[in-house]
PDB file with one MODEL, atoms N, CA, C and O in Angstrom:
MODEL        1
ATOM      1  N   MET A   1      14.764  -2.343  16.108  1.00  0.00           N
ATOM      2  CA  MET A   1      14.497  -3.665  15.578  1.00  0.00           C
ATOM      3  C   MET A   1      15.824  -4.338  15.268  1.00  0.00           C
ATOM      4  O   MET A   1      16.753  -3.708  14.762  1.00  0.00           O
ATOM      5  N   ASP A   2      15.898  -5.614  15.578  1.00  0.00           N
ATOM      6  CA  ASP A   2      17.075  -6.413  15.268  1.00  0.00           C
ATOM      7  C   ASP A   2      17.094  -6.672  13.762  1.00  0.00           C
ATOM      8  O   ASP A   2      16.202  -7.329  13.225  1.00  0.00           O
ATOM      9  N   MET A   3      18.103  -6.158  13.100  1.00  0.00           N
ATOM     10  CA  MET A   3      18.163  -6.245  11.634  1.00  0.00           C
ATOM     11  C   MET A   3      18.442  -7.667  11.132  1.00  0.00           C
ATOM     12  O   MET A   3      18.303  -7.938   9.939  1.00  0.00           O
ATOM     13  N   ARG A   4      18.834  -8.576  12.034  1.00  0.00           N
ATOM     14  CA  ARG A   4      19.094  -9.954  11.595  1.00  0.00           C
ATOM     15  C   ARG A   4      17.839 -10.601  11.013  1.00  0.00           C
ATOM     16  O   ARG A   4      17.937 -11.475  10.151  1.00  0.00           O
ATOM     17  N   HIS A   5      16.674 -10.184  11.471  1.00  0.00           N
ATOM     18  CA  HIS A   5      15.426 -10.813  11.041  1.00  0.00           C
ATOM     19  C   HIS A   5      14.517  -9.848  10.281  1.00  0.00           C
ATOM     20  O   HIS A   5      13.301 -10.030  10.230  1.00  0.00           O
ATOM     21  N   TYR A   6      15.118  -8.836   9.700  1.00  0.00           N
ATOM     22  CA  TYR A   6      14.345  -7.809   8.998  1.00  0.00           C
ATOM     23  C   TYR A   6      13.471  -8.407   7.892  1.00  0.00           C
ATOM     24  O   TYR A   6      12.300  -8.051   7.764  1.00  0.00           O
ATOM     25  N   LYS A   7      14.037  -9.311   7.098  1.00  0.00           N
ATOM     26  CA  LYS A   7      13.274  -9.898   5.986  1.00  0.00           C
ATOM     27  C   LYS A   7      12.060 -10.672   6.492  1.00  0.00           C
ATOM     28  O   LYS A   7      10.996 -10.636   5.874  1.00  0.00           O
ATOM     29  N   GLU A   8      12.217 -11.365   7.610  1.00  0.00           N
ATOM     30  CA  GLU A   8      11.096 -12.103   8.178  1.00  0.00           C
ATOM     31  C   GLU A   8       9.998 -11.156   8.663  1.00  0.00           C
ATOM     32  O   GLU A   8       8.812 -11.431   8.483  1.00  0.00           O
ATOM     33  N   TRP A   9      10.399 -10.030   9.283  1.00  0.00           N
ATOM     34  CA  TRP A   9       9.403  -9.067   9.753  1.00  0.00           C
ATOM     35  C   TRP A   9       8.666  -8.410   8.589  1.00  0.00           C
ATOM     36  O   TRP A   9       7.482  -8.091   8.698  1.00  0.00           O
ATOM     37  N   ILE A  10       9.369  -8.209   7.481  1.00  0.00           N
ATOM     38  CA  ILE A  10       8.694  -7.691   6.280  1.00  0.00           C
ATOM     39  C   ILE A  10       7.622  -8.686   5.836  1.00  0.00           C
ATOM     40  O   ILE A  10       6.502  -8.283   5.523  1.00  0.00           O
ATOM     41  N   LYS A  11       7.947  -9.964   5.805  1.00  0.00           N
ATOM     42  CA  LYS A  11       6.996 -10.991   5.377  1.00  0.00           C
ATOM     43  C   LYS A  11       5.822 -11.104   6.343  1.00  0.00           C
ATOM     44  O   LYS A  11       4.677 -11.245   5.912  1.00  0.00           O
ATOM     45  N   ILE A  12       6.095 -11.044   7.637  1.00  0.00           N
ATOM     46  CA  ILE A  12       5.012 -11.072   8.621  1.00  0.00           C
ATOM     47  C   ILE A  12       4.097  -9.865   8.408  1.00  0.00           C
ATOM     48  O   ILE A  12       2.874  -9.996   8.419  1.00  0.00           O
ATOM     49  N   GLY A  13       4.691  -8.706   8.216  1.00  0.00           N
ATOM     50  CA  GLY A  13       3.906  -7.494   7.970  1.00  0.00           C
ATOM     51  C   GLY A  13       3.044  -7.601   6.728  1.00  0.00           C
ATOM     52  O   GLY A  13       1.889  -7.177   6.725  1.00  0.00           O
ATOM     53  N   LEU A  14       3.606  -8.169   5.675  1.00  0.00           N
ATOM     54  CA  LEU A  14       2.834  -8.344   4.441  1.00  0.00           C
ATOM     55  C   LEU A  14       1.681  -9.324   4.647  1.00  0.00           C
ATOM     56  O   LEU A  14       0.605  -9.150   4.075  1.00  0.00           O
ATOM     57  N   ASN A  15       1.906 -10.354   5.463  1.00  0.00           N
ATOM     58  CA  ASN A  15       0.823 -11.287   5.773  1.00  0.00           C
ATOM     59  C   ASN A  15      -0.283 -10.596   6.564  1.00  0.00           C
ATOM     60  O   ASN A  15      -1.465 -10.813   6.296  1.00  0.00           O
ATOM     61  N   ILE A  16       0.093  -9.766   7.535  1.00  0.00           N
ATOM     62  CA  ILE A  16      -0.913  -9.014   8.287  1.00  0.00           C
ATOM     63  C   ILE A  16      -1.713  -8.132   7.333  1.00  0.00           C
ATOM     64  O   ILE A  16      -2.941  -8.086   7.404  1.00  0.00           O
ATOM     65  N   LEU A  17      -1.019  -7.437   6.448  1.00  0.00           N
ATOM     66  CA  LEU A  17      -1.680  -6.580   5.462  1.00  0.00           C
ATOM     67  C   LEU A  17      -2.637  -7.396   4.591  1.00  0.00           C
ATOM     68  O   LEU A  17      -3.779  -6.991   4.374  1.00  0.00           O
ATOM     69  N   TYR A  18      -2.173  -8.545   4.093  1.00  0.00           N
ATOM     70  CA  TYR A  18      -2.993  -9.397   3.233  1.00  0.00           C
ATOM     71  C   TYR A  18      -4.284  -9.813   3.944  1.00  0.00           C
ATOM     72  O   TYR A  18      -5.378  -9.650   3.403  1.00  0.00           O
ATOM     73  N   TYR A  19      -4.149 -10.347   5.153  1.00  0.00           N
ATOM     74  CA  TYR A  19      -5.333 -10.834   5.866  1.00  0.00           C
ATOM     75  C   TYR A  19      -6.228  -9.689   6.330  1.00  0.00           C
ATOM     76  O   TYR A  19      -7.445  -9.852   6.408  1.00  0.00           O
ATOM     77  N   ARG A  20      -5.648  -8.545   6.637  1.00  0.00           N
ATOM     78  CA  ARG A  20      -6.462  -7.377   6.998  1.00  0.00           C
ATOM     79  C   ARG A  20      -7.306  -6.944   5.805  1.00  0.00           C
ATOM     80  O   ARG A  20      -8.500  -6.681   5.944  1.00  0.00           O
ATOM     81  N   LYS A  21      -6.682  -6.873   4.638  1.00  0.00           N
ATOM     82  CA  LYS A  21      -7.422  -6.470   3.427  1.00  0.00           C
ATOM     83  C   LYS A  21      -8.474  -7.523   3.070  1.00  0.00           C
ATOM     84  O   LYS A  21      -9.574  -7.179   2.638  1.00  0.00           O
ATOM     85  N   GLU A  22      -8.139  -8.800   3.248  1.00  0.00           N
ATOM     86  CA  GLU A  22      -9.085  -9.874   2.973  1.00  0.00           C
ATOM     87  C   GLU A  22     -10.333  -9.740   3.860  1.00  0.00           C
ATOM     88  O   GLU A  22     -11.444 -10.051   3.431  1.00  0.00           O
ATOM     89  N   GLN A  23     -10.138  -9.280   5.082  1.00  0.00           N
ATOM     90  CA  GLN A  23     -11.252  -9.064   6.010  1.00  0.00           C
ATOM     91  C   GLN A  23     -11.921  -7.701   5.795  1.00  0.00           C
ATOM     92  O   GLN A  23     -12.910  -7.375   6.451  1.00  0.00           O
ATOM     93  N   ARG A  24     -11.369  -6.916   4.872  1.00  0.00           N
ATOM     94  CA  ARG A  24     -11.868  -5.567   4.574  1.00  0.00           C
ATOM     95  C   ARG A  24     -11.866  -4.673   5.818  1.00  0.00           C
ATOM     96  O   ARG A  24     -12.828  -3.961   6.106  1.00  0.00           O
ATOM     97  N   LEU A  25     -10.750  -4.741   6.538  1.00  0.00           N
ATOM     98  CA  LEU A  25     -10.581  -3.919   7.732  1.00  0.00           C
ATOM     99  C   LEU A  25      -9.598  -2.793   7.461  1.00  0.00           C
ATOM    100  O   LEU A  25      -8.639  -2.967   6.709  1.00  0.00           O
ATOM    101  N   THR A  26      -9.829  -1.660   8.060  1.00  0.00           N
ATOM    102  CA  THR A  26      -8.836  -0.586   8.029  1.00  0.00           C
ATOM    103  C   THR A  26      -7.799  -0.871   9.115  1.00  0.00           C
ATOM    104  O   THR A  26      -8.007  -1.723   9.979  1.00  0.00           O
ATOM    105  N   GLN A  27      -6.699  -0.158   9.059  1.00  0.00           N
ATOM    106  CA  GLN A  27      -5.699  -0.299  10.113  1.00  0.00           C
ATOM    107  C   GLN A  27      -6.297   0.078  11.463  1.00  0.00           C
ATOM    108  O   GLN A  27      -6.004  -0.569  12.468  1.00  0.00           O
ATOM    109  N   GLN A  28      -7.124   1.106  11.501  1.00  0.00           N
ATOM    110  CA  GLN A  28      -7.756   1.524  12.758  1.00  0.00           C
ATOM    111  C   GLN A  28      -8.691   0.449  13.285  1.00  0.00           C
ATOM    112  O   GLN A  28      -8.707   0.177  14.485  1.00  0.00           O
ATOM    113  N   GLN A  29      -9.465  -0.160  12.408  1.00  0.00           N
ATOM    114  CA  GLN A  29     -10.380  -1.214  12.843  1.00  0.00           C
ATOM    115  C   GLN A  29      -9.606  -2.400  13.416  1.00  0.00           C
ATOM    116  O   GLN A  29     -10.002  -2.969  14.433  1.00  0.00           O
ATOM    117  N   LEU A  30      -8.505  -2.771  12.763  1.00  0.00           N
ATOM    118  CA  LEU A  30      -7.685  -3.867  13.280  1.00  0.00           C
ATOM    119  C   LEU A  30      -7.113  -3.502  14.641  1.00  0.00           C
ATOM    120  O   LEU A  30      -7.140  -4.318  15.563  1.00  0.00           O
ATOM    121  N   ALA A  31      -6.602  -2.303  14.774  1.00  0.00           N
ATOM    122  CA  ALA A  31      -6.058  -1.857  16.060  1.00  0.00           C
ATOM    123  C   ALA A  31      -7.134  -1.927  17.145  1.00  0.00           C
ATOM    124  O   ALA A  31      -6.865  -2.378  18.259  1.00  0.00           O
ATOM    125  N   ASP A  32      -8.336  -1.488  16.826  1.00  0.00           N
ATOM    126  CA  ASP A  32      -9.439  -1.520  17.795  1.00  0.00           C
ATOM    127  C   ASP A  32      -9.787  -2.954  18.195  1.00  0.00           C
ATOM    128  O   ASP A  32     -10.099  -3.217  19.357  1.00  0.00           O
ATOM    129  N   LEU A  33      -9.733  -3.876  17.240  1.00  0.00           N
ATOM    130  CA  LEU A  33     -10.051  -5.274  17.520  1.00  0.00           C
ATOM    131  C   LEU A  33      -8.982  -5.967  18.363  1.00  0.00           C
ATOM    132  O   LEU A  33      -9.243  -7.003  18.976  1.00  0.00           O
ATOM    133  N   CYS A  34      -7.796  -5.401  18.392  1.00  0.00           N
ATOM    134  CA  CYS A  34      -6.699  -6.006  19.159  1.00  0.00           C
ATOM    135  C   CYS A  34      -6.844  -5.771  20.652  1.00  0.00           C
ATOM    136  O   CYS A  34      -6.021  -6.248  21.434  1.00  0.00           O
ATOM    137  N   GLY A  35      -7.853  -5.059  21.052  1.00  0.00           N
ATOM    138  CA  GLY A  35      -8.105  -4.866  22.474  1.00  0.00           C
ATOM    139  C   GLY A  35      -7.348  -3.694  23.051  1.00  0.00           C
ATOM    140  O   GLY A  35      -6.925  -2.786  22.336  1.00  0.00           O
ATOM    141  N   GLU A  36      -7.189  -3.731  24.330  1.00  0.00           N
ATOM    142  CA  GLU A  36      -6.617  -2.597  25.051  1.00  0.00           C
ATOM    143  C   GLU A  36      -5.151  -2.829  25.406  1.00  0.00           C
ATOM    144  O   GLU A  36      -4.722  -2.472  26.504  1.00  0.00           O
ATOM    145  N   ASN A  37      -4.389  -3.411  24.512  1.00  0.00           N
ATOM    146  CA  ASN A  37      -2.974  -3.662  24.809  1.00  0.00           C
ATOM    147  C   ASN A  37      -2.059  -2.624  24.178  1.00  0.00           C
ATOM    148  O   ASN A  37      -0.864  -2.870  24.014  1.00  0.00           O
ATOM    149  N   GLY A  38      -2.602  -1.476  23.824  1.00  0.00           N
ATOM    150  CA  GLY A  38      -1.766  -0.390  23.320  1.00  0.00           C
ATOM    151  C   GLY A  38      -1.468  -0.433  21.837  1.00  0.00           C
ATOM    152  O   GLY A  38      -0.546   0.242  21.379  1.00  0.00           O
ATOM    153  N   VAL A  39      -2.221  -1.208  21.074  1.00  0.00           N
ATOM    154  CA  VAL A  39      -2.014  -1.275  19.631  1.00  0.00           C
ATOM    155  C   VAL A  39      -2.759  -0.110  18.983  1.00  0.00           C
ATOM    156  O   VAL A  39      -3.974   0.024  19.129  1.00  0.00           O
ATOM    157  N   SER A  40      -2.018   0.723  18.271  1.00  0.00           N
ATOM    158  CA  SER A  40      -2.610   1.878  17.592  1.00  0.00           C
ATOM    159  C   SER A  40      -2.607   1.658  16.084  1.00  0.00           C
ATOM    160  O   SER A  40      -1.970   0.732  15.582  1.00  0.00           O
ATOM    161  N   ARG A  41      -3.315   2.508  15.377  1.00  0.00           N
ATOM    162  CA  ARG A  41      -3.306   2.445  13.913  1.00  0.00           C
ATOM    163  C   ARG A  41      -1.897   2.643  13.403  1.00  0.00           C
ATOM    164  O   ARG A  41      -1.466   1.939  12.490  1.00  0.00           O
ATOM    165  N   ALA A  42      -1.172   3.586  13.974  1.00  0.00           N
ATOM    166  CA  ALA A  42       0.200   3.858  13.540  1.00  0.00           C
ATOM    167  C   ALA A  42       1.103   2.651  13.781  1.00  0.00           C
ATOM    168  O   ALA A  42       1.990   2.367  12.976  1.00  0.00           O
ATOM    169  N   PHE A  43       0.880   1.944  14.881  1.00  0.00           N
ATOM    170  CA  PHE A  43       1.680   0.752  15.161  1.00  0.00           C
ATOM    171  C   PHE A  43       1.401  -0.340  14.133  1.00  0.00           C
ATOM    172  O   PHE A  43       2.329  -0.981  13.639  1.00  0.00           O
ATOM    173  N   ILE A  44       0.123  -0.555  13.810  1.00  0.00           N
ATOM    174  CA  ILE A  44      -0.235  -1.535  12.773  1.00  0.00           C
ATOM    175  C   ILE A  44       0.466  -1.173  11.468  1.00  0.00           C
ATOM    176  O   ILE A  44       1.011  -2.049  10.795  1.00  0.00           O
ATOM    177  N   GLN A  45       0.458   0.098  11.109  1.00  0.00           N
ATOM    178  CA  GLN A  45       1.108   0.552   9.875  1.00  0.00           C
ATOM    179  C   GLN A  45       2.605   0.252   9.916  1.00  0.00           C
ATOM    180  O   GLN A  45       3.168  -0.199   8.918  1.00  0.00           O
ATOM    181  N   ARG A  46       3.253   0.492  11.044  1.00  0.00           N
ATOM    182  CA  ARG A  46       4.697   0.247  11.158  1.00  0.00           C
ATOM    183  C   ARG A  46       5.021  -1.242  11.080  1.00  0.00           C
ATOM    184  O   ARG A  46       6.032  -1.627  10.493  1.00  0.00           O
ATOM    185  N   VAL A  47       4.174  -2.075  11.665  1.00  0.00           N
ATOM    186  CA  VAL A  47       4.402  -3.523  11.599  1.00  0.00           C
ATOM    187  C   VAL A  47       4.165  -4.022  10.176  1.00  0.00           C
ATOM    188  O   VAL A  47       4.942  -4.833   9.672  1.00  0.00           O
ATOM    189  N   GLU A  48       3.111  -3.554   9.526  1.00  0.00           N
ATOM    190  CA  GLU A  48       2.816  -3.989   8.154  1.00  0.00           C
ATOM    191  C   GLU A  48       3.936  -3.626   7.187  1.00  0.00           C
ATOM    192  O   GLU A  48       4.170  -4.345   6.215  1.00  0.00           O
ATOM    193  N   THR A  49       4.618  -2.539   7.436  1.00  0.00           N
ATOM    194  CA  THR A  49       5.683  -2.101   6.528  1.00  0.00           C
ATOM    195  C   THR A  49       7.072  -2.538   6.980  1.00  0.00           C
ATOM    196  O   THR A  49       8.065  -2.223   6.324  1.00  0.00           O
ATOM    197  N   GLY A  50       7.150  -3.262   8.095  1.00  0.00           N
ATOM    198  CA  GLY A  50       8.438  -3.757   8.558  1.00  0.00           C
ATOM    199  C   GLY A  50       9.286  -2.740   9.284  1.00  0.00           C
ATOM    200  O   GLY A  50      10.457  -3.002   9.556  1.00  0.00           O
ATOM    201  N   VAL A  51       8.734  -1.595   9.603  1.00  0.00           N
ATOM    202  CA  VAL A  51       9.473  -0.565  10.333  1.00  0.00           C
ATOM    203  C   VAL A  51       9.627  -0.965  11.795  1.00  0.00           C
ATOM    204  O   VAL A  51      10.643  -0.667  12.422  1.00  0.00           O
ATOM    205  N   SER A  52       8.608  -1.645  12.341  1.00  0.00           N
ATOM    206  CA  SER A  52       8.630  -2.087  13.734  1.00  0.00           C
ATOM    207  C   SER A  52       8.352  -3.576  13.812  1.00  0.00           C
ATOM    208  O   SER A  52       7.634  -4.139  12.985  1.00  0.00           O
ATOM    209  N   SER A  53       8.928  -4.193  14.813  1.00  0.00           N
ATOM    210  CA  SER A  53       8.572  -5.570  15.145  1.00  0.00           C
ATOM    211  C   SER A  53       7.611  -5.511  16.327  1.00  0.00           C
ATOM    212  O   SER A  53       7.321  -4.431  16.841  1.00  0.00           O
ATOM    213  N   CYS A  54       7.125  -6.656  16.752  1.00  0.00           N
ATOM    214  CA  CYS A  54       6.224  -6.667  17.905  1.00  0.00           C
ATOM    215  C   CYS A  54       6.398  -7.969  18.671  1.00  0.00           C
ATOM    216  O   CYS A  54       7.089  -8.885  18.224  1.00  0.00           O
ATOM    217  N   SER A  55       5.770  -8.033  19.810  1.00  0.00           N
ATOM    218  CA  SER A  55       5.882  -9.213  20.664  1.00  0.00           C
ATOM    219  C   SER A  55       4.996 -10.343  20.144  1.00  0.00           C
ATOM    220  O   SER A  55       4.099 -10.132  19.327  1.00  0.00           O
ATOM    221  N   LEU A  56       5.270 -11.531  20.635  1.00  0.00           N
ATOM    222  CA  LEU A  56       4.424 -12.672  20.302  1.00  0.00           C
ATOM    223  C   LEU A  56       3.004 -12.437  20.809  1.00  0.00           C
ATOM    224  O   LEU A  56       2.038 -12.796  20.135  1.00  0.00           O
ATOM    225  N   ASP A  57       2.872 -11.840  21.981  1.00  0.00           N
ATOM    226  CA  ASP A  57       1.539 -11.528  22.509  1.00  0.00           C
ATOM    227  C   ASP A  57       0.747 -10.659  21.535  1.00  0.00           C
ATOM    228  O   ASP A  57      -0.442 -10.890  21.313  1.00  0.00           O
ATOM    229  N   THR A  58       1.409  -9.664  20.958  1.00  0.00           N
ATOM    230  CA  THR A  58       0.730  -8.783  20.004  1.00  0.00           C
ATOM    231  C   THR A  58       0.376  -9.535  18.731  1.00  0.00           C
ATOM    232  O   THR A  58      -0.701  -9.326  18.172  1.00  0.00           O
ATOM    233  N   LEU A  59       1.262 -10.406  18.263  1.00  0.00           N
ATOM    234  CA  LEU A  59       0.945 -11.209  17.074  1.00  0.00           C
ATOM    235  C   LEU A  59      -0.254 -12.120  17.339  1.00  0.00           C
ATOM    236  O   LEU A  59      -1.094 -12.319  16.461  1.00  0.00           O
ATOM    237  N   ILE A  60      -0.329 -12.669  18.544  1.00  0.00           N
ATOM    238  CA  ILE A  60      -1.485 -13.500  18.906  1.00  0.00           C
ATOM    239  C   ILE A  60      -2.763 -12.665  18.867  1.00  0.00           C
ATOM    240  O   ILE A  60      -3.785 -13.117  18.352  1.00  0.00           O
ATOM    241  N   ASP A  61      -2.708 -11.454  19.408  1.00  0.00           N
ATOM    242  CA  ASP A  61      -3.873 -10.557  19.377  1.00  0.00           C
ATOM    243  C   ASP A  61      -4.266 -10.203  17.946  1.00  0.00           C
ATOM    244  O   ASP A  61      -5.451 -10.173  17.615  1.00  0.00           O
ATOM    245  N   ILE A  62      -3.273  -9.934  17.098  1.00  0.00           N
ATOM    246  CA  ILE A  62      -3.550  -9.585  15.700  1.00  0.00           C
ATOM    247  C   ILE A  62      -4.190 -10.766  14.978  1.00  0.00           C
ATOM    248  O   ILE A  62      -5.178 -10.594  14.265  1.00  0.00           O
ATOM    249  N   ALA A  63      -3.634 -11.963  15.158  1.00  0.00           N
ATOM    250  CA  ALA A  63      -4.198 -13.154  14.513  1.00  0.00           C
ATOM    251  C   ALA A  63      -5.637 -13.390  14.981  1.00  0.00           C
ATOM    252  O   ALA A  63      -6.510 -13.711  14.175  1.00  0.00           O
ATOM    253  N   ALA A  64      -5.876 -13.230  16.270  1.00  0.00           N
ATOM    254  CA  ALA A  64      -7.236 -13.412  16.795  1.00  0.00           C
ATOM    255  C   ALA A  64      -8.187 -12.374  16.199  1.00  0.00           C
ATOM    256  O   ALA A  64      -9.316 -12.703  15.836  1.00  0.00           O
ATOM    257  N   ALA A  65      -7.738 -11.137  16.098  1.00  0.00           N
ATOM    258  CA  ALA A  65      -8.567 -10.077  15.518  1.00  0.00           C
ATOM    259  C   ALA A  65      -8.875 -10.358  14.052  1.00  0.00           C
ATOM    260  O   ALA A  65      -9.956 -10.031  13.562  1.00  0.00           O
ATOM    261  N   LEU A  66      -7.919 -10.966  13.358  1.00  0.00           N
ATOM    262  CA  LEU A  66      -8.107 -11.300  11.944  1.00  0.00           C
ATOM    263  C   LEU A  66      -8.837 -12.631  11.750  1.00  0.00           C
ATOM    264  O   LEU A  66      -9.158 -13.012  10.624  1.00  0.00           O
ATOM    265  N   LYS A  67      -9.096 -13.337  12.861  1.00  0.00           N
ATOM    266  CA  LYS A  67      -9.789 -14.633  12.835  1.00  0.00           C
ATOM    267  C   LYS A  67      -9.033 -15.658  12.003  1.00  0.00           C
ATOM    268  O   LYS A  67      -9.618 -16.402  11.216  1.00  0.00           O
ATOM    269  N   ILE A  68      -7.711 -15.676  12.198  1.00  0.00           N
ATOM    270  CA  ILE A  68      -6.865 -16.649  11.509  1.00  0.00           C
ATOM    271  C   ILE A  68      -5.985 -17.341  12.547  1.00  0.00           C
ATOM    272  O   ILE A  68      -5.720 -16.776  13.608  1.00  0.00           O
ATOM    273  N   PRO A  69      -5.527 -18.568  12.248  1.00  0.00           N
ATOM    274  CA  PRO A  69      -4.572 -19.210  13.148  1.00  0.00           C
ATOM    275  C   PRO A  69      -3.250 -18.439  13.129  1.00  0.00           C
ATOM    276  O   PRO A  69      -2.857 -17.897  12.096  1.00  0.00           O
ATOM    277  N   LEU A  70      -2.584 -18.394  14.251  1.00  0.00           N
ATOM    278  CA  LEU A  70      -1.332 -17.648  14.370  1.00  0.00           C
ATOM    279  C   LEU A  70      -0.315 -18.054  13.305  1.00  0.00           C
ATOM    280  O   LEU A  70       0.386 -17.199  12.763  1.00  0.00           O
ATOM    281  N   TYR A  71      -0.228 -19.352  13.000  1.00  0.00           N
ATOM    282  CA  TYR A  71       0.789 -19.815  12.054  1.00  0.00           C
ATOM    283  C   TYR A  71       0.655 -19.169  10.676  1.00  0.00           C
ATOM    284  O   TYR A  71       1.635 -19.094   9.935  1.00  0.00           O
ATOM    285  N   LYS A  72      -0.542 -18.702  10.325  1.00  0.00           N
ATOM    286  CA  LYS A  72      -0.727 -18.072   9.011  1.00  0.00           C
ATOM    287  C   LYS A  72       0.147 -16.832   8.845  1.00  0.00           C
ATOM    288  O   LYS A  72       0.533 -16.496   7.725  1.00  0.00           O
ATOM    289  N   LEU A  73       0.462 -16.149   9.943  1.00  0.00           N
ATOM    290  CA  LEU A  73       1.323 -14.965   9.854  1.00  0.00           C
ATOM    291  C   LEU A  73       2.763 -15.341   9.531  1.00  0.00           C
ATOM    292  O   LEU A  73       3.552 -14.496   9.109  1.00  0.00           O
ATOM    293  N   PHE A  74       3.103 -16.623   9.732  1.00  0.00           N
ATOM    294  CA  PHE A  74       4.470 -17.092   9.512  1.00  0.00           C
ATOM    295  C   PHE A  74       4.613 -17.926   8.244  1.00  0.00           C
ATOM    296  O   PHE A  74       5.678 -18.497   8.008  1.00  0.00           O
ATOM    297  N   GLU A  75       3.583 -18.011   7.432  1.00  0.00           N
ATOM    298  CA  GLU A  75       3.665 -18.732   6.160  1.00  0.00           C
ATOM    299  C   GLU A  75       4.245 -17.792   5.115  1.00  0.00           C
ATOM    300  O   GLU A  75       3.594 -16.840   4.683  1.00  0.00           O
ATOM    301  N   PHE A  76       5.466 -18.071   4.720  1.00  0.00           N
ATOM    302  CA  PHE A  76       6.160 -17.192   3.782  1.00  0.00           C
ATOM    303  C   PHE A  76       6.219 -17.837   2.410  1.00  0.00           C
ATOM    304  O   PHE A  76       6.712 -18.954   2.251  1.00  0.00           O
ATOM    305  N   LYS A  77       5.711 -17.123   1.430  1.00  0.00           N
ATOM    306  CA  LYS A  77       5.802 -17.580   0.045  1.00  0.00           C
ATOM    307  C   LYS A  77       7.095 -17.044  -0.537  1.00  0.00           C
ATOM    308  O   LYS A  77       7.424 -15.871  -0.364  1.00  0.00           O
ATOM    309  N   GLU A  78       7.802 -17.877  -1.204  1.00  0.00           N
ATOM    310  CA  GLU A  78       9.092 -17.468  -1.794  1.00  0.00           C
ATOM    311  C   GLU A  78       8.888 -16.812  -3.135  1.00  0.00           C
ATOM    312  O   GLU A  78       9.856 -16.405  -3.777  1.00  0.00           O
TER     313      GLU A  78
ENDMDL
END
């Protein structure tokens, strides 16, 4: 992961976690809803904690699975 944007990836991960919990989904359920693009429960966990980044395509899949507009993943509260 490019460390220049580490703080942003932490915030994106926290947003994914927030909306996943709001939908009462487990990490496995979210991974399953993301379709067949190779998203695993472990990958969701790594993205939520900022250990891994992901592609825009994957973020689009995650937002769709969470039934939220993509921009919600980029709304950062200070």
